Tab-separated table of C-alpha atoms and ligand atoms in Angstrom:
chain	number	residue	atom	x	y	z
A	30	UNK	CA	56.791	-7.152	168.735
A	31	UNK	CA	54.162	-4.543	167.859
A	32	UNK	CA	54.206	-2.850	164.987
A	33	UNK	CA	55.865	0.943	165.239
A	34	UNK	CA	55.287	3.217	162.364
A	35	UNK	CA	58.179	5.401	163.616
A	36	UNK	CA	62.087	4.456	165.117
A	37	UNK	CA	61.626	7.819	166.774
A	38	UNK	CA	58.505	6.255	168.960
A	39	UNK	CA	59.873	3.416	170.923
A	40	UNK	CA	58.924	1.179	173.817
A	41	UNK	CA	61.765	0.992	176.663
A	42	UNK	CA	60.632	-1.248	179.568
A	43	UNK	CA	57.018	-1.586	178.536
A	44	UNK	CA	56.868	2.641	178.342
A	45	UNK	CA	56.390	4.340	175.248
A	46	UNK	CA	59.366	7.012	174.123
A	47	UNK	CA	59.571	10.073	171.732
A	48	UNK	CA	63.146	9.995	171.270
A	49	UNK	CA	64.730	10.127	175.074
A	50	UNK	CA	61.459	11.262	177.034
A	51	UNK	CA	58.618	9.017	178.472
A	52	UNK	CA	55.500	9.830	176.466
A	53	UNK	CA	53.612	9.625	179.197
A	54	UNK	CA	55.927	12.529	181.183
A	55	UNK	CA	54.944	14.653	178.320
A	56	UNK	CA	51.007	14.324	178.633
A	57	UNK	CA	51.001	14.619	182.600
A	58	UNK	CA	52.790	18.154	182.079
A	59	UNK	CA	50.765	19.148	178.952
A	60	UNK	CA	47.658	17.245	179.343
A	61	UNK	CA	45.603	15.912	176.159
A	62	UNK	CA	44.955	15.903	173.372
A	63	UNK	CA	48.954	16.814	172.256
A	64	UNK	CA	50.611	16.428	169.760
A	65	UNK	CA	54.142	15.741	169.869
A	66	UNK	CA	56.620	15.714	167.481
A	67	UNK	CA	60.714	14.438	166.680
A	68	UNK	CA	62.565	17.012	165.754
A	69	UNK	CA	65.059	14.305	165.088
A	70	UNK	CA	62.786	12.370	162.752
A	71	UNK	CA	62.149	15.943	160.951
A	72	UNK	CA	65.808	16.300	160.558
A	73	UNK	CA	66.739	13.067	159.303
A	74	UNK	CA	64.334	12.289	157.029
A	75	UNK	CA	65.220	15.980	155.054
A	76	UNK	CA	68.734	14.720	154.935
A	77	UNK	CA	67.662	11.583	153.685
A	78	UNK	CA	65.302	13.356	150.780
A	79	UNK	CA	67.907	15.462	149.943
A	80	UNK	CA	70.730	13.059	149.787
A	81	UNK	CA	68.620	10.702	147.191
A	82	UNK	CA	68.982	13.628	144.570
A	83	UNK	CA	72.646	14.713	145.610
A	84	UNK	CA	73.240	13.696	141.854
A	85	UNK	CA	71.292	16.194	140.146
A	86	UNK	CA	70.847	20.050	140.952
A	87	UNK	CA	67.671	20.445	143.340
A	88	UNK	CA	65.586	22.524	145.877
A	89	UNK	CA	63.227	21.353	148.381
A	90	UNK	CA	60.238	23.269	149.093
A	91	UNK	CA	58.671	22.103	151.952
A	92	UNK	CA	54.751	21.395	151.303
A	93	UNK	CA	54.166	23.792	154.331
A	94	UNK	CA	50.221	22.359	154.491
A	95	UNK	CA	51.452	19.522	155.699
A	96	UNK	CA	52.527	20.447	159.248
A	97	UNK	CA	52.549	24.308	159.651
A	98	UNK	CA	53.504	24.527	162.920
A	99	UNK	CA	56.449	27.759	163.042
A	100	UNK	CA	58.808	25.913	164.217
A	101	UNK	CA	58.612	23.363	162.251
A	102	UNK	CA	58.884	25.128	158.863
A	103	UNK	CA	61.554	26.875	160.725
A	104	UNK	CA	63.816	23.858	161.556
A	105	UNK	CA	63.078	22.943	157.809
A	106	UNK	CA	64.424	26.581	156.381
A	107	UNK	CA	67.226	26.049	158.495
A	108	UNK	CA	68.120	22.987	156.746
A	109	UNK	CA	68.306	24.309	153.600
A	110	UNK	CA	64.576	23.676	152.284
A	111	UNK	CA	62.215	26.747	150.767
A	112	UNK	CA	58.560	26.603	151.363
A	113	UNK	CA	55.301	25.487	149.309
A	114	UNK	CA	52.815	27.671	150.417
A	115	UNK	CA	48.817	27.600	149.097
A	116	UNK	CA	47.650	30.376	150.914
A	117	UNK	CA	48.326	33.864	151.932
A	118	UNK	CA	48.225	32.157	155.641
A	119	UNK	CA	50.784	29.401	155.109
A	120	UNK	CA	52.946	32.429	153.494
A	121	UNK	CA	53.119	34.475	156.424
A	122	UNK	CA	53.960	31.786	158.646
A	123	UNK	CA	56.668	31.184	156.351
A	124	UNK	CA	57.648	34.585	156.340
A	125	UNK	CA	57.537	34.661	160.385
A	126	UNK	CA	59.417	31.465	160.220
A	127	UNK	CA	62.235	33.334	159.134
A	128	UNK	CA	62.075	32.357	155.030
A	129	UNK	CA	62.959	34.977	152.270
A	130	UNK	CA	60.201	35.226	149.698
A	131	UNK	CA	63.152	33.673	147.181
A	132	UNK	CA	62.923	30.940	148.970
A	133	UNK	CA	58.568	30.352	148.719
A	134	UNK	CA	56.399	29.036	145.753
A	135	UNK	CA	52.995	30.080	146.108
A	136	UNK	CA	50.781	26.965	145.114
A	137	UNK	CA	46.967	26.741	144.519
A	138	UNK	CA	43.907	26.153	142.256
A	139	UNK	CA	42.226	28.812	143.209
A	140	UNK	CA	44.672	31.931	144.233
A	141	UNK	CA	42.756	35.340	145.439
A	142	UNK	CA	43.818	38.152	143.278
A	143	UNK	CA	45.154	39.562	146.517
A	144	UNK	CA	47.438	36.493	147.224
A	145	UNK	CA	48.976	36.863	143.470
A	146	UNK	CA	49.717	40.576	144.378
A	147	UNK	CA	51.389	39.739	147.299
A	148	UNK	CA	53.619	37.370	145.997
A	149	UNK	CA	54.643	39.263	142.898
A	150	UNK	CA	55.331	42.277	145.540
A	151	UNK	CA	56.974	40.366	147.260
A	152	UNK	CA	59.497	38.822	144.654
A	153	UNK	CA	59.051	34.997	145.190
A	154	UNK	CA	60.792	32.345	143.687
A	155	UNK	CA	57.370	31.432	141.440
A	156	UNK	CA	54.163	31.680	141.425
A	157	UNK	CA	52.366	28.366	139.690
A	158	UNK	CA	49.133	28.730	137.604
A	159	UNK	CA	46.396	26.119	137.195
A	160	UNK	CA	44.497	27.494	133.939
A	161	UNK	CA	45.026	30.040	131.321
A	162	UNK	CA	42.716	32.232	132.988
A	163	UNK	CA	44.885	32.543	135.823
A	164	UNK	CA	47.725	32.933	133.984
A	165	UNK	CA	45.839	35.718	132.366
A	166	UNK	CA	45.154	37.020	135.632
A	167	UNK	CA	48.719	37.242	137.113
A	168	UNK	CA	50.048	38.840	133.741
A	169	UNK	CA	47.702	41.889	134.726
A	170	UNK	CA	48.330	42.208	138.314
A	171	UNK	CA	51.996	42.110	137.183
A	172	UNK	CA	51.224	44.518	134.559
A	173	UNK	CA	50.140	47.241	137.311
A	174	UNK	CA	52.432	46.769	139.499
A	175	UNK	CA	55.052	46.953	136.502
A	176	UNK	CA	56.651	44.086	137.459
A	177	UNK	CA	57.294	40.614	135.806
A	178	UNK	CA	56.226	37.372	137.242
A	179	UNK	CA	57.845	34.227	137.732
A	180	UNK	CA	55.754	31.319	136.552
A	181	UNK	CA	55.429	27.725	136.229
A	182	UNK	CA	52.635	26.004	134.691
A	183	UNK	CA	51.107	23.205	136.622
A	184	UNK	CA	49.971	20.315	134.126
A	185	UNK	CA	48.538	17.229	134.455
A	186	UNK	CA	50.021	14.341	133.213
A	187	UNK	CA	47.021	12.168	133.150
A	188	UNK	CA	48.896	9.391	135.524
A	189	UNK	CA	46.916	7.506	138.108
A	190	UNK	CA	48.930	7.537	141.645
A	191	UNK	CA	46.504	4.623	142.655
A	192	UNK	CA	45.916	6.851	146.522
A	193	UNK	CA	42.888	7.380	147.948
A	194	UNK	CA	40.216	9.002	144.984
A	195	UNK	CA	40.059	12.583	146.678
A	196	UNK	CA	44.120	12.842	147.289
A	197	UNK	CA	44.605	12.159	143.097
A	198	UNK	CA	45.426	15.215	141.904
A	199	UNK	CA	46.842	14.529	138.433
A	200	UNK	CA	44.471	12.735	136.524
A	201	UNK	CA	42.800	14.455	132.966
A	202	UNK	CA	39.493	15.140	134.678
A	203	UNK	CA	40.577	16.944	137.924
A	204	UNK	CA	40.562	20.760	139.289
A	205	UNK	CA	44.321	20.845	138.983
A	206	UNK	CA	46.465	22.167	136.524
A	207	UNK	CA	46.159	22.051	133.068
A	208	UNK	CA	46.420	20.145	130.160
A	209	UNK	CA	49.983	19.175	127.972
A	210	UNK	CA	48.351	20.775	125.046
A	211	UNK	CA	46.723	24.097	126.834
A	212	UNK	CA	50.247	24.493	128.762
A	213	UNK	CA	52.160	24.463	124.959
A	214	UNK	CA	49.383	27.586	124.558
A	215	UNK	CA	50.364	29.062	127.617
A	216	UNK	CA	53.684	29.137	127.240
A	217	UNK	CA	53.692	30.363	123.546
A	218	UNK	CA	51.389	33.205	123.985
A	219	UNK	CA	53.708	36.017	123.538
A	220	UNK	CA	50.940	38.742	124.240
A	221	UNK	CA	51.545	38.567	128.061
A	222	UNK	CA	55.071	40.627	128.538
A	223	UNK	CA	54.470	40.563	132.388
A	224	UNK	CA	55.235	36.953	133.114
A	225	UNK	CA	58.217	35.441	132.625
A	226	UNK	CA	57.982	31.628	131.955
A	227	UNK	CA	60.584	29.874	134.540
A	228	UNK	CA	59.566	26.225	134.999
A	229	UNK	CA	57.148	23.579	134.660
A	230	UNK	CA	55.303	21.827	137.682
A	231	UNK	CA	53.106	19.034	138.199
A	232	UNK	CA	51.877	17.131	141.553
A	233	UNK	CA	49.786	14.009	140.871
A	234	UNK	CA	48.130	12.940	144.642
A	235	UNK	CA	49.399	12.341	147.785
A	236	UNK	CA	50.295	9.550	149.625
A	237	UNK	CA	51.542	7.328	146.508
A	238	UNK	CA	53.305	4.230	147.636
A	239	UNK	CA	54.881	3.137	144.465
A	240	UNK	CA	57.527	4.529	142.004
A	241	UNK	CA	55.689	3.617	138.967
A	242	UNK	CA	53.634	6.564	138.641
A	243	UNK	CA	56.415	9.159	139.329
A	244	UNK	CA	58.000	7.264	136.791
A	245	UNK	CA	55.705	7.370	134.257
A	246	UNK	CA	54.875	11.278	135.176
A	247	UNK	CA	58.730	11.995	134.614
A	248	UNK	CA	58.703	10.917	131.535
A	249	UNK	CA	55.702	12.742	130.531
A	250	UNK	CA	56.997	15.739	132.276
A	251	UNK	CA	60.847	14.982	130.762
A	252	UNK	CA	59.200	15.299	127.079
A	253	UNK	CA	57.349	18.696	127.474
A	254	UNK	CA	59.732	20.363	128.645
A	255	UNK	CA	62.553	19.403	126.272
A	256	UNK	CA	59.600	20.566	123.529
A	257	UNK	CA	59.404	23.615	125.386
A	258	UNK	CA	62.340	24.157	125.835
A	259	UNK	CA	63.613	23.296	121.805
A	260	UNK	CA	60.697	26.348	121.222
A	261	UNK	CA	62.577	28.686	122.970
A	262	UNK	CA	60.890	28.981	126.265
A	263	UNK	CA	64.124	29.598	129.014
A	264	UNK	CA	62.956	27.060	131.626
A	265	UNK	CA	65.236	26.886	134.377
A	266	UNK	CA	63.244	24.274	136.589
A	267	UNK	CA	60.992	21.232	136.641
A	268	UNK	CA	58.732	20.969	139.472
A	269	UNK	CA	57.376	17.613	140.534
A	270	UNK	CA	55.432	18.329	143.473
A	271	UNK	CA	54.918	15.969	146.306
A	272	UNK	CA	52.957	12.911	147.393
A	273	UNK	CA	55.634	10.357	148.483
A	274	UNK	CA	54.381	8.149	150.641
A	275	UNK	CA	54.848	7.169	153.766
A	276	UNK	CA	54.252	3.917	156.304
A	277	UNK	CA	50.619	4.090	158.145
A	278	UNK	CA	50.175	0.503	158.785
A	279	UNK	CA	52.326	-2.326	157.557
A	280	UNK	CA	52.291	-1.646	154.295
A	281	UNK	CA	55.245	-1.551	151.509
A	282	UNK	CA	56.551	1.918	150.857
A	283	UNK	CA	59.199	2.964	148.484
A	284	UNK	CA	62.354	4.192	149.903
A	285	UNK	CA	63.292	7.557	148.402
A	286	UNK	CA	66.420	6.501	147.202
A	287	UNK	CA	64.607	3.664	144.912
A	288	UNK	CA	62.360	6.299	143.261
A	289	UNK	CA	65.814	8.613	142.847
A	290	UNK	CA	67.198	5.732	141.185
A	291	UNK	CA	64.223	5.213	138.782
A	292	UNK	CA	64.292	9.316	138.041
A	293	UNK	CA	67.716	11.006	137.921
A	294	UNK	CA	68.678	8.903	135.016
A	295	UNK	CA	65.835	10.837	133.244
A	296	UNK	CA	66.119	14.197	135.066
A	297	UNK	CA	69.602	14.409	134.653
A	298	UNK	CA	70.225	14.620	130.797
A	299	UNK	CA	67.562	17.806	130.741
A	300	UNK	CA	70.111	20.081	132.726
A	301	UNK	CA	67.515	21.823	134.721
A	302	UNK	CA	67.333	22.343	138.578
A	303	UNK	CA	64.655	19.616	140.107
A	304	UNK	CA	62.042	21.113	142.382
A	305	UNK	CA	60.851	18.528	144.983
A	306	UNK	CA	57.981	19.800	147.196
A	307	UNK	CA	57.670	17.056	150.156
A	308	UNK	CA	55.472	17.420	153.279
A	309	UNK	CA	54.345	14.150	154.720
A	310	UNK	CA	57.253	12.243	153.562
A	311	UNK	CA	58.990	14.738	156.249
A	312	UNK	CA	56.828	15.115	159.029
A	313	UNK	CA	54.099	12.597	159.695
A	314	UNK	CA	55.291	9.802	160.856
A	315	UNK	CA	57.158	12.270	163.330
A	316	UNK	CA	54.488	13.110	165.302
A	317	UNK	CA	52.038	11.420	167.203
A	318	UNK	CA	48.900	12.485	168.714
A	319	UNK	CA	48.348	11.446	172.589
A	320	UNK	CA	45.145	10.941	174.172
A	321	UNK	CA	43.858	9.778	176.697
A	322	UNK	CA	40.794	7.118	177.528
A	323	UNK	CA	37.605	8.756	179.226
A	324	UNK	CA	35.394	5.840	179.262
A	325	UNK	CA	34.999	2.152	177.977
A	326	UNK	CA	31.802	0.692	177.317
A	327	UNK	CA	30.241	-2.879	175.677
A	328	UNK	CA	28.497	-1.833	172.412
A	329	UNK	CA	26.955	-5.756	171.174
A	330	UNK	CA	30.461	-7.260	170.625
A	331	UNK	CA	32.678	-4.894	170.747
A	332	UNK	CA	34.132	-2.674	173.129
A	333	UNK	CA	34.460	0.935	172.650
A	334	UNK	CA	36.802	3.153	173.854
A	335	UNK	CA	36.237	6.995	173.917
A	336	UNK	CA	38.979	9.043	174.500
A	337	UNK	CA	39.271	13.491	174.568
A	338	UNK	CA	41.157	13.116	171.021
A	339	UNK	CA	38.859	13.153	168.070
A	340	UNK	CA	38.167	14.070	164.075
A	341	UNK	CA	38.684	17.318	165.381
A	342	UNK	CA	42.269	16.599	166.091
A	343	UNK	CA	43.040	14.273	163.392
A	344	UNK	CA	40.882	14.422	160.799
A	345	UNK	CA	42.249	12.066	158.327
A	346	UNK	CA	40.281	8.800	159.473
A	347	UNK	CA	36.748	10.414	159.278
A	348	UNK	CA	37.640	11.563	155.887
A	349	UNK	CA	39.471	9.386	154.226
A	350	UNK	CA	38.733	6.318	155.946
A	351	UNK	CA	42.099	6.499	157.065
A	352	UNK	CA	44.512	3.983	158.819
A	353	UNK	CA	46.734	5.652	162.038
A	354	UNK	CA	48.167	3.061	164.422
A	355	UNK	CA	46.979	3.447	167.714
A	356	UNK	CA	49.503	2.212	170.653
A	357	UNK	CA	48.737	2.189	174.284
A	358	UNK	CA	51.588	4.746	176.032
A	359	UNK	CA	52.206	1.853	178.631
A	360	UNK	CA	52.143	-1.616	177.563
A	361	UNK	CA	49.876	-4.287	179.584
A	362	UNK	CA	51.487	-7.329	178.637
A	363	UNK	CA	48.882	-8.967	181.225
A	364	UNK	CA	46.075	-7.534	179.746
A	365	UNK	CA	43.871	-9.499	177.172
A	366	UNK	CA	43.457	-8.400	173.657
A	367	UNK	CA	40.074	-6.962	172.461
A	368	UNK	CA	38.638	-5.601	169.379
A	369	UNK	CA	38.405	-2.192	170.238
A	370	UNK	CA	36.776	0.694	168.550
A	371	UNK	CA	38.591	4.023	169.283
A	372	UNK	CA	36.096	6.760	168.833
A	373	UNK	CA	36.449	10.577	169.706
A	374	UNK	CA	33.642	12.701	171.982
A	375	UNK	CA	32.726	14.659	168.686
A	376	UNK	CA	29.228	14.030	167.865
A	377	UNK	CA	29.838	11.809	164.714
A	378	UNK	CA	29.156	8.606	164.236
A	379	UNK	CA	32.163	9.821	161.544
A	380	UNK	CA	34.574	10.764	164.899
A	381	UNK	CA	36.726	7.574	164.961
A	382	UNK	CA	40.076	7.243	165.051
A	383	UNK	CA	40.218	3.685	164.738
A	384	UNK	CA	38.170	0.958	164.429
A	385	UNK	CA	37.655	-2.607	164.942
A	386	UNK	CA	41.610	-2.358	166.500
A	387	UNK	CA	42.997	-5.605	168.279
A	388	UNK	CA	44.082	-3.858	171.507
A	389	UNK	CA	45.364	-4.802	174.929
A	390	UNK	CA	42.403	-3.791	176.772
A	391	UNK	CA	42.088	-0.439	178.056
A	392	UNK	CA	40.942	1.063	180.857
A	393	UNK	CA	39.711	4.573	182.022
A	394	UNK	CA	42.935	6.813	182.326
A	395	UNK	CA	44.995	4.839	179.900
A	396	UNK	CA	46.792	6.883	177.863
A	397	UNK	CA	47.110	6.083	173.736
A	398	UNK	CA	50.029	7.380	171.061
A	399	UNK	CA	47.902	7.530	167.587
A	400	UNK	CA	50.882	7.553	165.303
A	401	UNK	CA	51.773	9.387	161.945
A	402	UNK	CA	50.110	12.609	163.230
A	403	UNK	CA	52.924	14.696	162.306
A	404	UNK	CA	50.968	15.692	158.868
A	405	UNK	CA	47.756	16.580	157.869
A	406	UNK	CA	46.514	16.380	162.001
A	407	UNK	CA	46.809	20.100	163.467
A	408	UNK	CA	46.677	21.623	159.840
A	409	UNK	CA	43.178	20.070	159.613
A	410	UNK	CA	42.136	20.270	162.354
A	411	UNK	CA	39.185	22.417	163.787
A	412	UNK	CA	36.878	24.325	166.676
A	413	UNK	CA	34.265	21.845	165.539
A	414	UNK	CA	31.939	20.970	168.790
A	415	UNK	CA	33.741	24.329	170.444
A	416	UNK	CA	36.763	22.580	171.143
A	417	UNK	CA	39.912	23.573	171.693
A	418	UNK	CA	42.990	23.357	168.996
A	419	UNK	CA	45.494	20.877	170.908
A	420	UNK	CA	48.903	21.806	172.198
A	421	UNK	CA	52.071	21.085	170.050
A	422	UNK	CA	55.382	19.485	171.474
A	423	UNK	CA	58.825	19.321	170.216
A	424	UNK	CA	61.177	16.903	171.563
A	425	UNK	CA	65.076	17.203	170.970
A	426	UNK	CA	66.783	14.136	172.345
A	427	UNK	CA	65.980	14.916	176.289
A	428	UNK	CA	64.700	18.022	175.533
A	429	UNK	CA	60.727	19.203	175.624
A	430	UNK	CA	59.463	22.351	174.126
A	431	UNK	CA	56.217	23.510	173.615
A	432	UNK	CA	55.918	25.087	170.133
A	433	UNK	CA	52.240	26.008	170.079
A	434	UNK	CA	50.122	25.856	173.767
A	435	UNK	CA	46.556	24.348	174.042
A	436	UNK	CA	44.426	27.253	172.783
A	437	UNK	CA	42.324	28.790	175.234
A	438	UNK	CA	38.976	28.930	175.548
A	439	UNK	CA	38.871	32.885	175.700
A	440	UNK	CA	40.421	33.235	172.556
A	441	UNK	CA	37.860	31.425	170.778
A	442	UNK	CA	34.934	33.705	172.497
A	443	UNK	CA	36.276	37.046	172.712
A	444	UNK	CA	35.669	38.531	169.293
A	445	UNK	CA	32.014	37.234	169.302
A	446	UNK	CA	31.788	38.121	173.044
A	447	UNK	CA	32.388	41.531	172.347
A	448	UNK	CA	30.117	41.870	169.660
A	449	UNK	CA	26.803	40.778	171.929
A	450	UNK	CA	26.553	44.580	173.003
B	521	LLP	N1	52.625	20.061	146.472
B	521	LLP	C1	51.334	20.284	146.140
B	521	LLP	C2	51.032	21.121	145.014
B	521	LLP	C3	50.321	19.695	146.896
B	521	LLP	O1	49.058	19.916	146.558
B	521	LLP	C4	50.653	18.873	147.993
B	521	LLP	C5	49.611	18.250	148.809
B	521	LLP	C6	52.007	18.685	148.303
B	521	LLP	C7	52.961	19.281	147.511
B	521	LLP	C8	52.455	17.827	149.450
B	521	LLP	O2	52.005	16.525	149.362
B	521	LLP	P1	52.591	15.423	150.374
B	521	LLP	O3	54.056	15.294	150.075
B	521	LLP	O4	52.368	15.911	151.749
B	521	LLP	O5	51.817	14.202	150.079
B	521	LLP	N2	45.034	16.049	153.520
B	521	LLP	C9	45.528	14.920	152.750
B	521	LLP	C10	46.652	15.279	151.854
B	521	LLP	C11	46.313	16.399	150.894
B	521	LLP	C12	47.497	16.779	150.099
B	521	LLP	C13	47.249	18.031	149.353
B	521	LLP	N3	48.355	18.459	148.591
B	521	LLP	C14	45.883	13.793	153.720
B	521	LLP	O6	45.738	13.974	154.933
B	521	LLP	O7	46.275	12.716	153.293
């Protein structure tokens, strides 16, 4: 039995599923490179996040970076979850989505001064700052508008999440957040009257596999804020960002309910309402991206497969080196195995999607799932090479809808078309 990163991707009589539809039925009608996503997985796994922390009060704000498609964040709202949103772009899609701006955190190192306006306009639930300047900052732009702004600090606990180097996020040296002992500055300067100190937050990395770091960052996080708190500062909520991880290859991953055991028993006693700001945890291994084979060649040893999906589509491998399981749409149980290198047509030696993969061998035409596309794929993805941005597919049980169409090729010319005179 081959590995499947995904119950909502399954083989039924050698032909690969998304819930109740044939993959393959999918990429005749929409052609490739698609994505296409569970709505089922989507669903579940929120319920399952949310039920690990039915013990202590809690919001979900869903890390909206992580798959922006509308109606995706729009299945999420209508679960119950608010949004994470790190630019003025992934705030109007919330908005058009259908959130309130209660219901959206505006995240970011680096905020425009326009982007802090907006959301202090606007009401939302906080706004996070990543250095005293900022902080500085937002108490002006509050100032002039003559309104007061919700804020969280974001520190950094200094805790490794042993991930990949450029997805740590929480260790002393890094852009993000701040330190313990400049948020205690922060949050006692009593000179700035237009913010209003609401929370704490913190995010460490993405992609962390075991509990031990969350643990240790709870604790940390647990400590300042009961300080902060015993000096008077009314926080209301502790924010501990994202990151869990999620199954790429085999490997061990936590199960959320083993890191809720590990955490309420801290969170609990500080009577506070737990923010929780998932995105891969709830959508990647709900997607998949399909493509489909152009050409195999020899190259010394190996054989090489090049197919129309590329870094350009999923991004993750040529950056990160990253594992996604790639699994032929039919299996060829006659076929031979062969190490196969996956590549894309981008020119980059970089524009893999897998290598060195022990694969049935295919053939022109064949048709490939590359799993756990469901984050970080379309929201990184790009025009690089003047290609096109890939179509995006919900599936419902039996049911296929398109939720974003293959972009088209005269709506990546016509702005600079009309400016050749
Ligand atoms: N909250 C904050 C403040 C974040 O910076 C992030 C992710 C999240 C939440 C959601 O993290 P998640 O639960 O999805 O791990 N492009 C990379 C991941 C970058 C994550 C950036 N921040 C990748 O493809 O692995």
């Amino acid at each position: 039995m081959e590995f499947l990163p995904s119950d909502y991707f399954t083989y039924r009589d050698n032909e690969l599923y998304c819930e109740e539809v044939p993959f393959r039925e999918i990429l005749e009608q929409y052609g490739t490179p698609a994505y296409v996503y569970s709505e089922r997985y989507f669903v579940d796994r929120y319920k399952k996040f949310d039920a690990a922390f039915a013990e202590i009060p809690h919001r979900i704000f869903y890390a909206v970076k992580s798959n922006f498609n509308l109606s995706v964040i729009k299945l999420f709202a209508e679960l119950g979850a608010g949004a994470d949103v790190n630019s003025m772009g992934e705030y109007l899609r919330a908005r058009k989505a259908g959130l309130a701006p209660k219901d959206v955190l505006l995240t970011g190192v680096g905020k425009t001064d326009e982007e802090i306006r907006r959301g202090i306009e606007d009401d939302l639930a906080m706004i996070k700052v990543e250095s005293y300047e900022e902080l500085r900052a937002v108490n002006e732009i509050a100032r002039e508008l003559g309104k007061v702004a919700p804020v969280a600090v974001r520190v950094n606990p200094d805790v490794d999440p042993k991930t990949h180097p450029y997805i740590t996020t929480g260790l002393k040296e890094g852009k993000f957040g701040v330190s313990p002992e400049e948020a205690r500055r922060m949050y006692a300067d009593d000179s700035l009257e237009a913010v209003k100190f609401v929370g704490i937050d913190t995010h460490i990395g993405s992609q962390i596999s075991s509990v031990e770091p969350y643990v240790e960052t709870v604790e940390k996080m647990a400590a300042t804020f009961r300080e902060l708190r015993d000096a008077g500062v009314p926080l209301e909520h502790l924010d501990l960002g994202g990151g869990y991880g999620v199954r790429y290859e085999n490997e061990d991953v936590f199960p959320v309910e083993a890191l809720a055991e590990r955490i309420v028993p801290i969170l609990k006693p500080l009577e506070c309402e737990v923010y929780f700001e998932p995105g891969r945890y709830l959508t990647a291994n709900g997607g998949a991206l399909g493509v489909k084979v152009l050409y195999v060649k020899k190259a010394g040893a190996k054989t090489v497969a090049v197919t129309d999906g590329a870094m350009t589509e999923l991004f993750r491998p040529a950056l990160y080196g990253a594992y996604h399981h790639v699994q032929p749409i039919t299996q060829t149980p006659e076929r031979d195995f062969l190490d196969t290198d996956v590549v894309g047509p981008v020119c980059e030696t970089a524009d893999f999607i897998g290598r060195g993969r022990r694969l049935r061998e295919v053939r022109r035409g064949d048709y490939l799932a590359v799993c756990s596309a469901g984050s970080y794929g379309m929201t990184m993805s790009s025009n690089y090479n003047g290609r096109r941005r890939a179509p995006e597919i919900i599936v419902s049980g039996a049911e296929v809808r398109v939720a974003r169409s293959r972009e088209e090729y005269d709506s990546l010319l016509w702005d600079e078309a009309e400016r050749l005179g």
